[in-house]
Tab-separated table of C-alpha atoms and ligand atoms in Angstrom:
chain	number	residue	atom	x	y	z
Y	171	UNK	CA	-11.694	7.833	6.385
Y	172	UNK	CA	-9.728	4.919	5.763
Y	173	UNK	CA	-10.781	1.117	6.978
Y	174	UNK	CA	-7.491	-1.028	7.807
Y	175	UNK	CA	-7.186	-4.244	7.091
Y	176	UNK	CA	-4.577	-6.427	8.864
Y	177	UNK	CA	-4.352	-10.236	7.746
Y	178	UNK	CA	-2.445	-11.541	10.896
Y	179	UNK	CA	-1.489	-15.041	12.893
Y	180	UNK	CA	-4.636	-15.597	15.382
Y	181	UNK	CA	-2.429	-15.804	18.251
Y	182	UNK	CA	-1.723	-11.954	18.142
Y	183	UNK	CA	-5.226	-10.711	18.387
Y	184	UNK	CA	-4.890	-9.946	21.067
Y	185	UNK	CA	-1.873	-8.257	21.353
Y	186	UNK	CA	-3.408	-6.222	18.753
Y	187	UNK	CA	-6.016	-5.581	20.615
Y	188	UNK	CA	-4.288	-4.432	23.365
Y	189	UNK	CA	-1.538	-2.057	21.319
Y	190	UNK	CA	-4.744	-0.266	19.930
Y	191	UNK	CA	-6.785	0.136	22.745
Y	192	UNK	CA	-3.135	1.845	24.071
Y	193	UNK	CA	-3.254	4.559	20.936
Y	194	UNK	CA	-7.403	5.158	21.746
Y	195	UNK	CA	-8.810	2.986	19.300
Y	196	UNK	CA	-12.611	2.172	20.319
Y	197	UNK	CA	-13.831	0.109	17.547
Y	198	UNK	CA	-13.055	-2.825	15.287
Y	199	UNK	CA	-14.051	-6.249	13.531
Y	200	UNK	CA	-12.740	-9.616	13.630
Y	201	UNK	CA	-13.147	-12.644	11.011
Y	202	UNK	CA	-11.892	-16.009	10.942
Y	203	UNK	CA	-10.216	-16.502	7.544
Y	204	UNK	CA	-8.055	-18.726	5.394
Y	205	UNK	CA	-5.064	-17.899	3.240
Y	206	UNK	CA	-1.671	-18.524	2.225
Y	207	UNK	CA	1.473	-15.695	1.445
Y	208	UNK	CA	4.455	-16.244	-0.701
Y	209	UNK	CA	5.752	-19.541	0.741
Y	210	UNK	CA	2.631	-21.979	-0.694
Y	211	UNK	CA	4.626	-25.670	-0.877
Y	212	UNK	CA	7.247	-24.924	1.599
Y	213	UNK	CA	6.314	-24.557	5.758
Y	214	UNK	CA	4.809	-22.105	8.167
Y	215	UNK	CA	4.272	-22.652	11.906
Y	216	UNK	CA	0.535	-22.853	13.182
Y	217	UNK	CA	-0.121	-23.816	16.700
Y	218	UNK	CA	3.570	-25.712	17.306
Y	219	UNK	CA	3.442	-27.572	14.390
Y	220	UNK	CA	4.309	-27.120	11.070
Y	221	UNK	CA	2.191	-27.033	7.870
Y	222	UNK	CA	3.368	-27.224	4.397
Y	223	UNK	CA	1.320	-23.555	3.332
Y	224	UNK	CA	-1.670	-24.234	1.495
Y	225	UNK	CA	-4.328	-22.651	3.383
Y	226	UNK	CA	-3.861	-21.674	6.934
Y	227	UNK	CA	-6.239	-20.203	9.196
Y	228	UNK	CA	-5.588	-16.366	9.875
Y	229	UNK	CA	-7.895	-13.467	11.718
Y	230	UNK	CA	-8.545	-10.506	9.677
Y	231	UNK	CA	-8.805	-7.461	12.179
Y	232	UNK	CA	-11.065	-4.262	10.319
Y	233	UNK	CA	-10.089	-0.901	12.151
Y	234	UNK	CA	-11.980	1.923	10.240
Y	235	UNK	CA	-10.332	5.440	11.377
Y	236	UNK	CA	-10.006	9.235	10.536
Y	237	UNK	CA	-7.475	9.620	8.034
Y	238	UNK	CA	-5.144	11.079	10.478
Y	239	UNK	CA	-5.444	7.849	12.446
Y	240	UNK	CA	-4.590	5.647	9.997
Y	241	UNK	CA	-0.829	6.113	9.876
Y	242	UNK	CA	-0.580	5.547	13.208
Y	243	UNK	CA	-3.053	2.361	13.367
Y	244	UNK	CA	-0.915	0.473	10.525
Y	245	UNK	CA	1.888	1.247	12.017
Y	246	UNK	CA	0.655	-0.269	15.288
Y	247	UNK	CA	-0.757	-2.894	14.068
Y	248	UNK	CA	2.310	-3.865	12.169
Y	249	UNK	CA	4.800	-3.797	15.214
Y	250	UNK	CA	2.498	-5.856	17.683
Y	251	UNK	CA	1.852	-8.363	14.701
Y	252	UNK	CA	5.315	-8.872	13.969
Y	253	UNK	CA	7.282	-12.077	15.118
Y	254	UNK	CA	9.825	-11.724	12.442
Y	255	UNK	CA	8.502	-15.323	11.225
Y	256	UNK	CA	6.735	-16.332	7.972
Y	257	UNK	CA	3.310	-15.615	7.140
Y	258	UNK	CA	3.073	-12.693	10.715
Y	259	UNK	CA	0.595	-11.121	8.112
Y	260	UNK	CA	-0.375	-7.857	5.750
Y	261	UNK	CA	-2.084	-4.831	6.258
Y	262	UNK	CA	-3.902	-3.413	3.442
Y	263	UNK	CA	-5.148	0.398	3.786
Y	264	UNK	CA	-8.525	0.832	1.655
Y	265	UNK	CA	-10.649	4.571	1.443
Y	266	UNK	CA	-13.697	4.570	3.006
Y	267	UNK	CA	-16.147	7.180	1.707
Y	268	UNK	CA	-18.869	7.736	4.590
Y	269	UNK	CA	-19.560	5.896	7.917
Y	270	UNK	CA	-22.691	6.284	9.955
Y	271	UNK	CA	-23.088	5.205	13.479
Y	272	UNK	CA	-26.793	3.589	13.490
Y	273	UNK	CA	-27.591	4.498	16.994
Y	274	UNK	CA	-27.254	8.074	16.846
Y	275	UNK	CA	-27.584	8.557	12.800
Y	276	UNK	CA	-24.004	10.607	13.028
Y	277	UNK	CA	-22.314	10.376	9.897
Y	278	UNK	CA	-18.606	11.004	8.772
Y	279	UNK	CA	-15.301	11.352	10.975
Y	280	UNK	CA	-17.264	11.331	14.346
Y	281	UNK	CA	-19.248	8.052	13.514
Y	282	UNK	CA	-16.045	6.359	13.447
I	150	UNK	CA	-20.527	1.307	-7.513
I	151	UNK	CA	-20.190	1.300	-4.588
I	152	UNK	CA	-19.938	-1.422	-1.573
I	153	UNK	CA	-22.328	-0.430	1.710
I	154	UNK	CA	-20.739	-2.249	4.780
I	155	UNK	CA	-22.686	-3.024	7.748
I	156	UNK	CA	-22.036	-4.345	10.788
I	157	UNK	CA	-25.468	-4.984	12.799
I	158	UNK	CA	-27.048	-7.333	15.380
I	159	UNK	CA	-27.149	-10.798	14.158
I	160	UNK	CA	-30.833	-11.015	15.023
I	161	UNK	CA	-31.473	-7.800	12.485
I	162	UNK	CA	-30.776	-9.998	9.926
I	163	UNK	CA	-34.074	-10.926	8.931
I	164	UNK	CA	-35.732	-7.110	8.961
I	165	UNK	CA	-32.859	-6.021	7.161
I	166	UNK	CA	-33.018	-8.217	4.294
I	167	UNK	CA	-36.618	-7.984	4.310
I	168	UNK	CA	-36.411	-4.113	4.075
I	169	UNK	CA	-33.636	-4.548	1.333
I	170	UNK	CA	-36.103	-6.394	-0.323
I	171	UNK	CA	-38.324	-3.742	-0.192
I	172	UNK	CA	-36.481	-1.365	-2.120
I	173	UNK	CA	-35.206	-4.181	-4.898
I	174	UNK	CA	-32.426	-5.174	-3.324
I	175	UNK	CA	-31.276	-8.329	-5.634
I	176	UNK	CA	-28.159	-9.475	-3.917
I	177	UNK	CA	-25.992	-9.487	-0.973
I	178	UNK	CA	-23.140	-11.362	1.053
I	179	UNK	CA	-23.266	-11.728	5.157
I	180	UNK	CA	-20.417	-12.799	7.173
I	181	UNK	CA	-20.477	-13.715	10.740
I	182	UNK	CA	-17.821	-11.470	12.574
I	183	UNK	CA	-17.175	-10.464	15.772
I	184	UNK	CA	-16.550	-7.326	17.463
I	185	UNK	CA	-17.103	-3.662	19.704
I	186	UNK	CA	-17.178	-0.228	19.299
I	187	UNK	CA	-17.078	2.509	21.866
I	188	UNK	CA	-18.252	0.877	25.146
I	189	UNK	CA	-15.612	-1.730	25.197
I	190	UNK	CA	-15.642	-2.234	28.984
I	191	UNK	CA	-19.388	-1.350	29.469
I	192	UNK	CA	-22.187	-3.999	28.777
I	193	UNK	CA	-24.116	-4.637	26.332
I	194	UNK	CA	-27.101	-7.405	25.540
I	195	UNK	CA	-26.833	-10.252	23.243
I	196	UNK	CA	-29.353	-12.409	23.049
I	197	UNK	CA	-31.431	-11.658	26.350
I	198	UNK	CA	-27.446	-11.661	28.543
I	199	UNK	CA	-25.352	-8.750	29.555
I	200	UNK	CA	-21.656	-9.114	28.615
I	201	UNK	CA	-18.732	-6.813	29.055
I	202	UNK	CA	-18.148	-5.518	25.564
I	203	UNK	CA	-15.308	-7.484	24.643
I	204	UNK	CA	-15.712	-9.084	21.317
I	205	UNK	CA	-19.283	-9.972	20.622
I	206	UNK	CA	-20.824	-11.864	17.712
I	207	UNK	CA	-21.939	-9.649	14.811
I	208	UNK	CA	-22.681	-9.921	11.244
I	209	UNK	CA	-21.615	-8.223	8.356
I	210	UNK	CA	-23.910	-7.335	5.528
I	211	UNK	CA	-22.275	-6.036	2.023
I	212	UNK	CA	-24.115	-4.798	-0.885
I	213	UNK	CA	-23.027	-3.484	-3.934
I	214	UNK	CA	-24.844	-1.332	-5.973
I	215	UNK	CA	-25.275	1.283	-8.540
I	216	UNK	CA	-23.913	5.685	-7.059
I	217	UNK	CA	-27.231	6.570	-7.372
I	218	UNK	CA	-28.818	3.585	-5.263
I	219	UNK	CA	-25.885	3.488	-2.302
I	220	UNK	CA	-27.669	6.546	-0.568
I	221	UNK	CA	-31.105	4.579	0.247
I	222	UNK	CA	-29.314	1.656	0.757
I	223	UNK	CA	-27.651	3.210	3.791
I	224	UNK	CA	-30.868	4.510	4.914
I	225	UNK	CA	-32.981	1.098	5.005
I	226	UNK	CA	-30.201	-0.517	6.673
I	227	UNK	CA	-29.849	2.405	9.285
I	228	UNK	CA	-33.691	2.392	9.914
I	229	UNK	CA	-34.103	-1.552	10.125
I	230	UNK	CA	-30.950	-2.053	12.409
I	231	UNK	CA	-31.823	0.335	14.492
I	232	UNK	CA	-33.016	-0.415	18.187
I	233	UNK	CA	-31.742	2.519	19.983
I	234	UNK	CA	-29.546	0.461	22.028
I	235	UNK	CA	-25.940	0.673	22.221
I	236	UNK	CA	-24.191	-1.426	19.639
I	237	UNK	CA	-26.913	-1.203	17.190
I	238	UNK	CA	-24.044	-1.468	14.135
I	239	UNK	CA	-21.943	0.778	11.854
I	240	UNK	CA	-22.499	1.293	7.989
I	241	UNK	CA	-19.356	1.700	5.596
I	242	UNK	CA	-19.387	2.800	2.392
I	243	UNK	CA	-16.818	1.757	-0.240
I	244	UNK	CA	-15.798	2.121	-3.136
I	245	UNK	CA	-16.021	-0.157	-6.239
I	246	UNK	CA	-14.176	0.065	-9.206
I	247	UNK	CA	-15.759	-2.441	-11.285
I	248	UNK	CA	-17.984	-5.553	-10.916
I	249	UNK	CA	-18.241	-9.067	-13.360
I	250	UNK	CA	-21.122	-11.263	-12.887
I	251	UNK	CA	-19.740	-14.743	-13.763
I	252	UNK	CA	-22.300	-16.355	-15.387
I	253	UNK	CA	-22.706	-14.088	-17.834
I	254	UNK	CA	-19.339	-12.107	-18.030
I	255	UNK	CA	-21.556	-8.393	-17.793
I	256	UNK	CA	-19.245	-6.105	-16.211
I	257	UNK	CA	-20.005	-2.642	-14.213
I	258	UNK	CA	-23.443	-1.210	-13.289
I	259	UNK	CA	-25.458	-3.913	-15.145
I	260	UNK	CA	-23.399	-6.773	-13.919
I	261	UNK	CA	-24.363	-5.349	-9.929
J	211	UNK	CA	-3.070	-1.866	-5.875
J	212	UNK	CA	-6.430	-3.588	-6.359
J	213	UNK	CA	-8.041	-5.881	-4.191
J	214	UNK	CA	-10.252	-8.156	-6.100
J	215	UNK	CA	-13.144	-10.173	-3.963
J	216	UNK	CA	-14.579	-13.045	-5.802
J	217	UNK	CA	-18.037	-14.530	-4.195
J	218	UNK	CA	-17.718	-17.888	-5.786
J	219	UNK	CA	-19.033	-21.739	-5.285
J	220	UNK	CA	-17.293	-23.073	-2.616
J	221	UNK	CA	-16.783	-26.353	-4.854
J	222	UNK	CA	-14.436	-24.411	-7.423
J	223	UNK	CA	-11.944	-23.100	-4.718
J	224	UNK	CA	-9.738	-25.602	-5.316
J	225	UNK	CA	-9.944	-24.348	-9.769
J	226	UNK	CA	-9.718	-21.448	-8.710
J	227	UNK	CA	-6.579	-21.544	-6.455
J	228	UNK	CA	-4.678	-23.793	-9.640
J	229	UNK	CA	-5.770	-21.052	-12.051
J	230	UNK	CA	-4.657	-18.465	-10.258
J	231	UNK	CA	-1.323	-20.086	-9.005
J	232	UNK	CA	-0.266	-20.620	-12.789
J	233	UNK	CA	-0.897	-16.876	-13.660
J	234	UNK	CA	1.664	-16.485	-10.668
J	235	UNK	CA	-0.549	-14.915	-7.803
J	236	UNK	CA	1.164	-15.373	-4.423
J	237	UNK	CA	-1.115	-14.582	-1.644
J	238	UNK	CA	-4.942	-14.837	-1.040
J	239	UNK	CA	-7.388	-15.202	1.346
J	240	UNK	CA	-10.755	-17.143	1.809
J	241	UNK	CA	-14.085	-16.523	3.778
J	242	UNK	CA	-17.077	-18.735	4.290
J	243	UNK	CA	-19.695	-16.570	3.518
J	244	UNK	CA	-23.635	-16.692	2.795
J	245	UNK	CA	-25.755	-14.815	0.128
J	246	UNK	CA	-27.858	-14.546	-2.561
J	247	UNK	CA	-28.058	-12.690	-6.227
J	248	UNK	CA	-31.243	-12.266	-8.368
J	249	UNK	CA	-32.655	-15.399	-8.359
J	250	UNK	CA	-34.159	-14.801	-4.893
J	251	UNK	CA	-37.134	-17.278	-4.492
J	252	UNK	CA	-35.760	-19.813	-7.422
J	253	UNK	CA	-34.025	-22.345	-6.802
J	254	UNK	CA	-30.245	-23.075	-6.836
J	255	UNK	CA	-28.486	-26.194	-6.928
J	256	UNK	CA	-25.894	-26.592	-3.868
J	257	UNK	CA	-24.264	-29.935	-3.411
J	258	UNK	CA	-26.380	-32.008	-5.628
J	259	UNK	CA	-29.739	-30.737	-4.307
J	260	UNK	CA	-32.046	-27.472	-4.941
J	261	UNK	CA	-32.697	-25.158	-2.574
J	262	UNK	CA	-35.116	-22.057	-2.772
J	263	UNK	CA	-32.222	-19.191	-3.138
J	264	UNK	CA	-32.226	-17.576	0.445
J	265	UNK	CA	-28.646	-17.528	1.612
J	266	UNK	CA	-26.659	-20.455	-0.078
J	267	UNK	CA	-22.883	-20.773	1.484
J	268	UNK	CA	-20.347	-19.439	-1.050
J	269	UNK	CA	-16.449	-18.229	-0.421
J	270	UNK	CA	-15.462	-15.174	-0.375
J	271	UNK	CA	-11.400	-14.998	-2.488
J	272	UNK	CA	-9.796	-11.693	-1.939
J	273	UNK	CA	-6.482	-11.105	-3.810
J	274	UNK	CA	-4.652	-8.079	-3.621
J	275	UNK	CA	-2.643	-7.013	-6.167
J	276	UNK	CA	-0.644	-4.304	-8.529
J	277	UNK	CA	-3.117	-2.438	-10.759
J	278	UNK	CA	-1.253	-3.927	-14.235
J	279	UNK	CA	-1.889	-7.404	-12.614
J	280	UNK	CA	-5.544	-6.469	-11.403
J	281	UNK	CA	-7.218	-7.431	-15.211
J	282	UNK	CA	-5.542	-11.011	-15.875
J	283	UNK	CA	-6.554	-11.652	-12.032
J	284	UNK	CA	-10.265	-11.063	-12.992
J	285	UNK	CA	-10.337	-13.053	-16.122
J	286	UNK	CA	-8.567	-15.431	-14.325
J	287	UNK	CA	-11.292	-16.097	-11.394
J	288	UNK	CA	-13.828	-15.621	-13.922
J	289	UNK	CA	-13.141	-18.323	-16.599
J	290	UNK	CA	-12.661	-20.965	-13.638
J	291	UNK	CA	-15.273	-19.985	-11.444
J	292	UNK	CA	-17.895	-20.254	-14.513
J	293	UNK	CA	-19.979	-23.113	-14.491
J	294	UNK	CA	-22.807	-21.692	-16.933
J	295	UNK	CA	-25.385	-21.903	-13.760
J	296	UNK	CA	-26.909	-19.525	-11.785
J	297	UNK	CA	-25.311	-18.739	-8.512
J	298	UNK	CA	-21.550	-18.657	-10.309
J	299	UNK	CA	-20.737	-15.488	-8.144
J	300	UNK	CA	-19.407	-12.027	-8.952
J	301	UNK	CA	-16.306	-10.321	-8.743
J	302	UNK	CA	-16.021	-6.771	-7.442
J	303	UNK	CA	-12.825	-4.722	-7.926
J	304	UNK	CA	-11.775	-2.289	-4.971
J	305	UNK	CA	-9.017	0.800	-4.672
J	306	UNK	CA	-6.239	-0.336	-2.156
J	307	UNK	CA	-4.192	3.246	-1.790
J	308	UNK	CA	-1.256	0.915	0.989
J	309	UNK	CA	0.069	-2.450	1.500
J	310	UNK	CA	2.405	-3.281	4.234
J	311	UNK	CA	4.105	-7.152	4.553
J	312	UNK	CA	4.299	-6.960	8.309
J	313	UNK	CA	7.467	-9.330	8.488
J	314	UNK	CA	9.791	-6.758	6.660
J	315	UNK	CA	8.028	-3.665	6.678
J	316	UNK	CA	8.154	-3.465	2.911
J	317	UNK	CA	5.461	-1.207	1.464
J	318	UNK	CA	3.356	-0.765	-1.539
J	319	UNK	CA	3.240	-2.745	-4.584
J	320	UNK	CA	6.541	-4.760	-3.518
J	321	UNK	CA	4.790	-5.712	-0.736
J	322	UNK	CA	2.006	-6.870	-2.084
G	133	ATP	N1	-1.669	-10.593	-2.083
G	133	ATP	C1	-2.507	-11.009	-1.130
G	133	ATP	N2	-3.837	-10.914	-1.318
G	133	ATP	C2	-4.720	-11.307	-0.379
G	133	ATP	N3	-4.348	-11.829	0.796
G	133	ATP	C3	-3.035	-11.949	1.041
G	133	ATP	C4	-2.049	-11.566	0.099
G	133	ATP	N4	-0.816	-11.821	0.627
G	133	ATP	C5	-1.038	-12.331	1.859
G	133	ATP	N5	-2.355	-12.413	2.098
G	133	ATP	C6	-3.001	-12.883	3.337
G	133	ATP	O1	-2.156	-12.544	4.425
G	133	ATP	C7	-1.789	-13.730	5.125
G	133	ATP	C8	-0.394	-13.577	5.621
G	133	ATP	O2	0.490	-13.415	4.523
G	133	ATP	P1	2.045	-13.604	4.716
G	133	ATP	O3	2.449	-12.934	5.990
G	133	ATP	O4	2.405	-15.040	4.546
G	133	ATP	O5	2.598	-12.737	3.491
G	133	ATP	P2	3.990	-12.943	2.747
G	133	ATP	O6	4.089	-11.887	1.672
G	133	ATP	O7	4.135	-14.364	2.335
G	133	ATP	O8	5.062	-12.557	3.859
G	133	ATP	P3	6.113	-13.548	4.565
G	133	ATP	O9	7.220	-13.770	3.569
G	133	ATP	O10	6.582	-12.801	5.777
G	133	ATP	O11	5.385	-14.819	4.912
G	133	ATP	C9	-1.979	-14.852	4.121
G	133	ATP	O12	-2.209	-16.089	4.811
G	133	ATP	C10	-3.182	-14.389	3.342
G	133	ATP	O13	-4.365	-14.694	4.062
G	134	ATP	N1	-14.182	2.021	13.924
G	134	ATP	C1	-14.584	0.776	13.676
G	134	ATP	N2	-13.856	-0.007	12.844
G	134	ATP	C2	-14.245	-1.259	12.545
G	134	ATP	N3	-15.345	-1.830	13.044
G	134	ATP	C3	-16.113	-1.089	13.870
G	134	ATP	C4	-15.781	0.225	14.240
G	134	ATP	N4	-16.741	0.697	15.078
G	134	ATP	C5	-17.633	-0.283	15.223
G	134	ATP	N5	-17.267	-1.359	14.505
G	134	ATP	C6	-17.999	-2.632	14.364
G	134	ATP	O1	-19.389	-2.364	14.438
G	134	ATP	C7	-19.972	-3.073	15.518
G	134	ATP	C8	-21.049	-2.247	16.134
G	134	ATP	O2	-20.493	-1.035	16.617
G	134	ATP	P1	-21.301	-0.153	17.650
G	134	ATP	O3	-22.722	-0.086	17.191
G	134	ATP	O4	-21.057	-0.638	19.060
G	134	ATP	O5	-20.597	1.279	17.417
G	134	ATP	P2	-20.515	2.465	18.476
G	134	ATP	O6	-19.798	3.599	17.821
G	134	ATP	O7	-19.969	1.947	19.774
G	134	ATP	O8	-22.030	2.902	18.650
G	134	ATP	P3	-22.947	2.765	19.969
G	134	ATP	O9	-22.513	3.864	20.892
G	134	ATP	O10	-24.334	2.951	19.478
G	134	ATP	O11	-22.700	1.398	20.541
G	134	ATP	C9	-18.806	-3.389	16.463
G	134	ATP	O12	-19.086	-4.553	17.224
G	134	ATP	C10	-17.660	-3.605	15.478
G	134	ATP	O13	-17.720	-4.917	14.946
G	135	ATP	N1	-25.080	-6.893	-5.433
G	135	ATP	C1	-24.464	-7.743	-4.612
G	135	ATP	N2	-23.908	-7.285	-3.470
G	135	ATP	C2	-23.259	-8.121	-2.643
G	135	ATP	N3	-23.106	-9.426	-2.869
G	135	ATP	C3	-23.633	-9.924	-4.007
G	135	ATP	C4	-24.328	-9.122	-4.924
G	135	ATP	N4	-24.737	-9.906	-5.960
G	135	ATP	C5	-24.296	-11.137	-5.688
G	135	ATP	N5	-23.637	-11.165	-4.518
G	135	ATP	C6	-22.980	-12.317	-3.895
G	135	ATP	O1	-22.485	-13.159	-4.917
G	135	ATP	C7	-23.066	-14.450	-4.802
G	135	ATP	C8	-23.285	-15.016	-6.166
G	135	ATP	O2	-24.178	-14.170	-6.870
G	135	ATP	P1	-24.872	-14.717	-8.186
G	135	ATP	O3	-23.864	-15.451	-8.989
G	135	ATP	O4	-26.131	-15.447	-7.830
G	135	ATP	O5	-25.211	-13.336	-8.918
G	135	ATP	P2	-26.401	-13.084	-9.973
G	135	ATP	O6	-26.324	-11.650	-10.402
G	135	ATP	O7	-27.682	-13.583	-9.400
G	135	ATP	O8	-25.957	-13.969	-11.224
G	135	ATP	P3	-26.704	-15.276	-11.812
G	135	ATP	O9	-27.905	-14.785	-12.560
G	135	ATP	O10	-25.701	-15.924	-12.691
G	135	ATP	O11	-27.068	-16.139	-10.620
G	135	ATP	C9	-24.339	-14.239	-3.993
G	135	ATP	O12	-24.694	-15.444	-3.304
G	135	ATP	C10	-23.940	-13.135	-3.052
G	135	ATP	O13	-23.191	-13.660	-1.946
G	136	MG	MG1	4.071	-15.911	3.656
G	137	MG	MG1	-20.847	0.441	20.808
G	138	MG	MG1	-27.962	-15.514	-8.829
């Protein structure tokens, strides 16, 4: 399995959200986070306004998937988080060794 | 080492640290998240109210430990966040190439 | 690629950010976060004044980066997040196998 993480601009969660309930994704995780790209000292837009890029608040969306999925899911991800604008985000793919649904106890590819 | 993700009902917290405890658990990070798994669209019950399973408020629990320990890790946190209701959480397990412990500069398995 | 996350003392951010800026980094991110190590039951100092160590609020710094970069990155965070104290924080190293800047569509470790 593979667990997708996608550093993007808070105004396109749900866009996100939307693009990967579209390709059948049923699960993910949201945090409210804080970071700058490659442009620290110069400006980014953040609701209107601009900010000389120190830190700037960002959602991190977690989508763990089959590894099938997880072309796909960057790929998706990428397209509906894209505004062709610095600091739209990154998406960094990391393994995931085991999952387990608590619930039910399933483990592997169909506790995802 | 590895790094055992879970995402569980915010008011688990407290049996799952205890039963962490339990089993000589000496450190761990939480995160307050937010988020849904299969029944987006259903409900589901946080704190005493049904909502439509949009995002709802969870928290993440990580601890890293030792290969050997990451097994009945996953199992105390499976047995303590369980309710049998839907939305009970999902465990992740990661891996972890090295740890440092600050203070002290101890890397890898003794540093956990 | 290697994501490093740093639990740290939400005081030394700031250290940290400069110390990692001069070594060249480009891109991070930051998470309030809540934990506790081994000293479970002691007491830790947080903002002038002890507290028994439950879960203390410390930040979470996550820097992704090329694997030759991945060492001077954790030397880095650990010389300025070191106070001498307990509660200084760890640093855990993780695999990233794909990084995507979602603005250009650049991959891998250019994208990074
Ligand atoms: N190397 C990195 N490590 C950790 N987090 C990063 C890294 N690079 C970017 N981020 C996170 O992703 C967010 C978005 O990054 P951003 O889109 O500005 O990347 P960028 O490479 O500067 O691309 P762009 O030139 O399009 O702005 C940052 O605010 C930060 O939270
Ligand atoms: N595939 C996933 N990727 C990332 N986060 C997930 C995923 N699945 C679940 N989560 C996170 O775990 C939380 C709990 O998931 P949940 O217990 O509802 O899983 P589930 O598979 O729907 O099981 P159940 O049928 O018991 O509800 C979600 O709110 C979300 O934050
Ligand atoms: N094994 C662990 N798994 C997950 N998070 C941890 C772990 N150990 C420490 N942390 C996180 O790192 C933070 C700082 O840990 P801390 O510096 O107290 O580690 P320690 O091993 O107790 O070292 P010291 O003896 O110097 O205090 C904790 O508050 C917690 O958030
Ligand atoms: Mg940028
Ligand atoms: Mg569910
Ligand atoms: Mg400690």
């Amino acid at each position: 399995m593979k667990k997708i993480e996608a550093i993007i601009k808070p105004f396109k969660v749900d866009d996100i959200k939307e693009a990967l309930n579209e390709i059948g994704i049923k699960g993910m995780t949201l945090t409210e986070v804080k970071g700058y790209g490659r442009q620290k000292g110069h400006k980014e837009i953040y609701r209107g306004a601009e900010y000389v890029v120190d830190f700037i608040p960002k959602v991190r969306i977690e989508v763990v998937v089959e590894d099938e999925q997880a072309e796909q899911v960057v790929g998706t991800i990428r397209e509906a988080a894209n505004t062709g604008k610095i600091g739209d985000g990154k998406i960094f793919v990391i393994p995931v060794e085991d999952v387990v649904r608590v619930r039910t106890g399933e483990r592997g590819p169909e506790a995802v």
